[in-house]
PDB file of C-alpha atoms in Angstrom:
ATOM      1  CA  MET A   1      28.977 -24.132  31.190  1.00  0.00           C
ATOM      2  CA  ARG A   2      30.813 -21.246  29.710  1.00  0.00           C
ATOM      3  CA  LEU A   3      29.509 -18.059  28.037  1.00  0.00           C
ATOM      4  CA  HIS A   4      32.317 -16.667  25.777  1.00  0.00           C
ATOM      5  CA  ILE A   5      32.111 -13.257  24.375  1.00  0.00           C
ATOM      6  CA  GLN A   6      32.863 -13.762  20.646  1.00  0.00           C
ATOM      7  CA  VAL A   7      35.211 -11.233  18.946  1.00  0.00           C
ATOM      8  CA  ASN A   8      35.121 -10.590  15.289  1.00  0.00           C
ATOM      9  CA  GLU A   9      37.488  -8.525  13.033  1.00  0.00           C
ATOM     10  CA  THR A  10      35.400  -5.307  13.446  1.00  0.00           C
ATOM     11  CA  THR A  11      35.527  -5.415  17.385  1.00  0.00           C
ATOM     12  CA  GLU A  12      39.161  -6.340  17.445  1.00  0.00           C
ATOM     13  CA  LYS A  13      39.967  -2.979  15.876  1.00  0.00           C
ATOM     14  CA  GLN A  14      38.332  -1.000  18.596  1.00  0.00           C
ATOM     15  CA  GLY A  15      41.515   0.058  20.579  1.00  0.00           C
ATOM     16  CA  ALA A  16      42.886  -1.438  23.846  1.00  0.00           C
ATOM     17  CA  THR A  17      42.266  -5.076  24.639  1.00  0.00           C
ATOM     18  CA  VAL A  18      41.812  -7.422  27.586  1.00  0.00           C
ATOM     19  CA  LYS A  19      45.512  -8.554  27.029  1.00  0.00           C
ATOM     20  CA  GLU A  20      46.909  -5.059  28.122  1.00  0.00           C
ATOM     21  CA  LEU A  21      45.144  -5.083  31.458  1.00  0.00           C
ATOM     22  CA  MET A  22      44.626  -8.627  32.512  1.00  0.00           C
ATOM     23  CA  SER A  23      46.355 -10.275  35.360  1.00  0.00           C
ATOM     24  CA  THR A  24      48.396 -13.390  34.319  1.00  0.00           C
ATOM     25  CA  GLU A  25      49.567 -14.450  37.922  1.00  0.00           C
ATOM     26  CA  LEU A  26      46.644 -16.605  38.396  1.00  0.00           C
ATOM     27  CA  LEU A  27      45.680 -18.023  41.904  1.00  0.00           C
ATOM     28  CA  THR A  28      43.361 -20.991  41.139  1.00  0.00           C
ATOM     29  CA  LEU A  29      41.977 -23.881  43.048  1.00  0.00           C
ATOM     30  CA  PHE A  30      40.386 -27.090  42.056  1.00  0.00           C
ATOM     31  CA  LYS A  31      36.606 -27.945  42.574  1.00  0.00           C
ATOM     32  CA  ASP A  32      37.483 -30.685  45.115  1.00  0.00           C
ATOM     33  CA  ASP A  33      39.597 -28.246  47.293  1.00  0.00           C
ATOM     34  CA  THR A  34      37.836 -27.202  50.555  1.00  0.00           C
ATOM     35  CA  LEU A  35      36.319 -23.982  51.470  1.00  0.00           C
ATOM     36  CA  LYS A  36      39.151 -23.760  54.074  1.00  0.00           C
ATOM     37  CA  SER A  37      41.677 -23.522  51.116  1.00  0.00           C
ATOM     38  CA  LEU A  38      39.428 -20.849  49.580  1.00  0.00           C
ATOM     39  CA  GLN A  39      39.224 -18.955  52.834  1.00  0.00           C
ATOM     40  CA  ASP A  40      42.947 -18.977  53.363  1.00  0.00           C
ATOM     41  CA  LEU A  41      43.618 -17.804  49.723  1.00  0.00           C
ATOM     42  CA  PHE A  42      41.050 -14.821  50.152  1.00  0.00           C
ATOM     43  CA  ASP A  43      42.666 -13.853  53.566  1.00  0.00           C
ATOM     44  CA  LEU A  44      46.348 -14.342  52.398  1.00  0.00           C
ATOM     45  CA  LYS A  45      46.166 -12.780  49.062  1.00  0.00           C
ATOM     46  CA  MET A  46      43.429 -10.194  49.612  1.00  0.00           C
ATOM     47  CA  ILE A  47      41.657 -11.188  46.275  1.00  0.00           C
ATOM     48  CA  ARG A  48      37.951 -11.466  45.626  1.00  0.00           C
ATOM     49  CA  HIS A  49      37.610 -13.964  42.774  1.00  0.00           C
ATOM     50  CA  VAL A  50      39.137 -17.338  42.352  1.00  0.00           C
ATOM     51  CA  PRO A  51      38.948 -19.302  39.124  1.00  0.00           C
ATOM     52  CA  ILE A  52      38.323 -23.003  39.520  1.00  0.00           C
ATOM     53  CA  VAL A  53      40.261 -25.154  37.013  1.00  0.00           C
ATOM     54  CA  ASP A  54      40.818 -28.820  36.195  1.00  0.00           C
ATOM     55  CA  ASP A  55      44.180 -30.435  35.917  1.00  0.00           C
ATOM     56  CA  ASP A  56      44.484 -29.205  32.288  1.00  0.00           C
ATOM     57  CA  ARG A  57      43.872 -25.561  33.470  1.00  0.00           C
ATOM     58  CA  MET A  58      40.458 -25.659  31.806  1.00  0.00           C
ATOM     59  CA  LEU A  59      38.068 -23.415  33.638  1.00  0.00           C
ATOM     60  CA  VAL A  60      35.300 -25.322  35.326  1.00  0.00           C
ATOM     61  CA  GLY A  61      33.924 -22.535  37.578  1.00  0.00           C
ATOM     62  CA  LEU A  62      34.294 -19.249  39.538  1.00  0.00           C
ATOM     63  CA  VAL A  63      33.916 -18.379  43.228  1.00  0.00           C
ATOM     64  CA  SER A  64      33.737 -14.861  44.398  1.00  0.00           C
ATOM     65  CA  GLN A  65      34.208 -13.767  48.010  1.00  0.00           C
ATOM     66  CA  ARG A  66      30.368 -12.781  47.918  1.00  0.00           C
ATOM     67  CA  ASP A  67      29.661 -16.522  47.061  1.00  0.00           C
ATOM     68  CA  PHE A  68      31.664 -17.528  50.086  1.00  0.00           C
ATOM     69  CA  LEU A  69      30.087 -14.919  52.309  1.00  0.00           C
ATOM     70  CA  LYS A  70      26.661 -15.924  51.155  1.00  0.00           C
ATOM     71  CA  PHE A  71      27.215 -19.436  51.971  1.00  0.00           C
ATOM     72  CA  SER A  72      28.834 -18.810  55.369  1.00  0.00           C
ATOM     73  CA  VAL A  73      26.106 -16.540  56.687  1.00  0.00           C
ATOM     74  CA  SER A  74      23.253 -18.984  55.658  1.00  0.00           C
ATOM     75  CA  LYS A  75      25.100 -21.905  57.280  1.00  0.00           C
ATOM     76  CA  LEU A  76      26.802 -20.347  60.261  1.00  0.00           C
ATOM     77  CA  ALA A  77      23.242 -18.699  61.152  1.00  0.00           C
ATOM     78  CA  ARG A  78      22.108 -22.359  61.812  1.00  0.00           C
ATOM     79  CA  ILE A  79      25.175 -24.127  63.237  1.00  0.00           C
ATOM     80  CA  GLY A  80      26.901 -21.324  65.054  1.00  0.00           C
ATOM     81  CA  LYS A  81      30.181 -19.502  64.428  1.00  0.00           C
ATOM     82  CA  ASP A  82      32.142 -21.872  66.508  1.00  0.00           C
ATOM     83  CA  ASP A  83      31.706 -24.738  64.030  1.00  0.00           C
ATOM     84  CA  ALA A  84      32.935 -22.626  60.984  1.00  0.00           C
ATOM     85  CA  ASP A  85      36.392 -24.279  60.758  1.00  0.00           C
ATOM     86  CA  GLU A  86      34.847 -27.756  60.773  1.00  0.00           C
ATOM     87  CA  LEU A  87      32.163 -26.820  58.018  1.00  0.00           C
ATOM     88  CA  TYR A  88      34.863 -25.069  55.799  1.00  0.00           C
ATOM     89  CA  SER A  89      37.161 -28.196  56.066  1.00  0.00           C
ATOM     90  CA  LYS A  90      34.302 -30.574  54.979  1.00  0.00           C
ATOM     91  CA  THR A  91      32.672 -28.368  52.221  1.00  0.00           C
ATOM     92  CA  ARG A  92      33.999 -28.714  48.800  1.00  0.00           C
ATOM     93  CA  ILE A  93      34.383 -25.607  46.401  1.00  0.00           C
ATOM     94  CA  SER A  94      32.210 -27.487  43.924  1.00  0.00           C
ATOM     95  CA  GLU A  95      29.194 -26.825  46.211  1.00  0.00           C
ATOM     96  CA  ILE A  96      29.279 -23.166  46.049  1.00  0.00           C
ATOM     97  CA  MET A  97      31.130 -22.329  42.737  1.00  0.00           C
ATOM     98  CA  GLY A  98      29.472 -20.715  39.888  1.00  0.00           C
ATOM     99  CA  LYS A  99      29.479 -23.046  36.842  1.00  0.00           C
ATOM    100  CA  LYS A 100      27.918 -20.704  34.543  1.00  0.00           C
ATOM    101  CA  VAL A 101      30.907 -18.340  33.842  1.00  0.00           C
ATOM    102  CA  MET A 102      31.156 -15.651  31.205  1.00  0.00           C
ATOM    103  CA  THR A 103      34.615 -15.473  29.647  1.00  0.00           C
ATOM    104  CA  VAL A 104      36.616 -13.240  27.258  1.00  0.00           C
ATOM    105  CA  SER A 105      39.598 -13.675  25.023  1.00  0.00           C
ATOM    106  CA  PRO A 106      42.931 -11.719  25.294  1.00  0.00           C
ATOM    107  CA  GLY A 107      42.027  -9.991  22.050  1.00  0.00           C
ATOM    108  CA  THR A 108      38.522  -8.757  23.421  1.00  0.00           C
ATOM    109  CA  PRO A 109      38.355  -4.891  23.243  1.00  0.00           C
ATOM    110  CA  LEU A 110      38.306  -3.473  26.791  1.00  0.00           C
ATOM    111  CA  SER A 111      35.090  -1.610  25.871  1.00  0.00           C
ATOM    112  CA  VAL A 112      33.511  -4.800  25.324  1.00  0.00           C
ATOM    113  CA  ALA A 113      34.672  -6.570  28.340  1.00  0.00           C
ATOM    114  CA  GLY A 114      33.869  -3.398  30.502  1.00  0.00           C
ATOM    115  CA  ALA A 115      30.518  -3.170  29.078  1.00  0.00           C
ATOM    116  CA  ALA A 116      29.729  -6.908  29.851  1.00  0.00           C
ATOM    117  CA  MET A 117      30.967  -6.618  33.338  1.00  0.00           C
ATOM    118  CA  LEU A 118      28.841  -3.548  33.827  1.00  0.00           C
ATOM    119  CA  LYS A 119      25.583  -4.987  32.246  1.00  0.00           C
ATOM    120  CA  HIS A 120      25.880  -8.372  34.220  1.00  0.00           C
ATOM    121  CA  LYS A 121      27.386  -6.910  37.322  1.00  0.00           C
ATOM    122  CA  TYR A 122      30.408  -9.128  37.194  1.00  0.00           C
ATOM    123  CA  GLY A 123      33.326  -8.235  39.263  1.00  0.00           C
ATOM    124  CA  CYS A 124      35.819 -10.188  36.863  1.00  0.00           C
ATOM    125  CA  LEU A 125      35.971 -12.054  33.668  1.00  0.00           C
ATOM    126  CA  PRO A 126      38.290 -15.126  33.297  1.00  0.00           C
ATOM    127  CA  VAL A 127      40.435 -14.935  30.077  1.00  0.00           C
ATOM    128  CA  ILE A 128      40.462 -17.925  27.946  1.00  0.00           C
ATOM    129  CA  ASP A 129      42.777 -18.749  25.025  1.00  0.00           C
ATOM    130  CA  LYS A 130      42.645 -22.141  23.182  1.00  0.00           C
ATOM    131  CA  ASP A 131      40.276 -23.363  25.838  1.00  0.00           C
ATOM    132  CA  ARG A 132      42.795 -22.703  28.619  1.00  0.00           C
ATOM    133  CA  LEU A 133      42.718 -20.148  31.502  1.00  0.00           C
ATOM    134  CA  VAL A 134      45.478 -17.673  30.622  1.00  0.00           C
ATOM    135  CA  GLY A 135      44.309 -14.650  32.873  1.00  0.00           C
ATOM    136  CA  ILE A 136      41.637 -12.655  34.513  1.00  0.00           C
ATOM    137  CA  ILE A 137      40.443  -8.988  34.193  1.00  0.00           C
ATOM    138  CA  THR A 138      38.831  -7.533  37.278  1.00  0.00           C
ATOM    139  CA  GLU A 139      37.124  -4.187  38.333  1.00  0.00           C
ATOM    140  CA  SER A 140      40.409  -3.344  39.992  1.00  0.00           C
ATOM    141  CA  ASP A 141      42.207  -3.631  36.877  1.00  0.00           C
ATOM    142  CA  PHE A 142      40.027  -0.965  35.242  1.00  0.00           C
ATOM    143  CA  VAL A 143      40.362   1.354  38.222  1.00  0.00           C
ATOM    144  CA  GLU A 144      44.049   0.980  38.286  1.00  0.00           C
ATOM    145  CA  ALA A 145      44.332   1.739  34.583  1.00  0.00           C
ATOM    146  CA  PHE A 146      41.931   4.676  35.048  1.00  0.00           C
ATOM    147  CA  VAL A 147      44.142   6.091  37.892  1.00  0.00           C
ATOM    148  CA  SER A 148      47.455   5.736  36.196  1.00  0.00           C
ATOM    149  CA  TYR A 149      45.943   7.039  32.867  1.00  0.00           C
ATOM    150  CA  ASP A 150      47.296  10.489  33.732  1.00  0.00           C
ATOM    151  CA  ASP A 151      50.688   9.338  34.777  1.00  0.00           C
TER     152      ASP A 151
END
């Protein structure tokens, strides 16, 4: 299920848009990939959110580092840390991914996207255009824009 922030003509005229800040070099995984793949991606690329897509690049879910840690803590407390690699190699991303994902369009005003992230305490919003994942906007994108604003 995807909750999409609808943009109308009035909100489109409210200044800078998501397209100006979003990351378009996407690192994605599939729902049948393992948590080992997810862990490797988090570790190698130093990211905190991974969109989960199907073969047509349609968004089917989202996994955050927090989702991964929550799963890990609950499972590893019972089975022990030594069995983590085996657990991660056997568990599919579909078991922990969020399926109810709020999304935005490239034309969504930054003020609207930022307000939604604050209100719902989201660390990112996938960006959808014509039903395809085309980008992601994160808290870091907003911070980087703010810091470089004076430059």
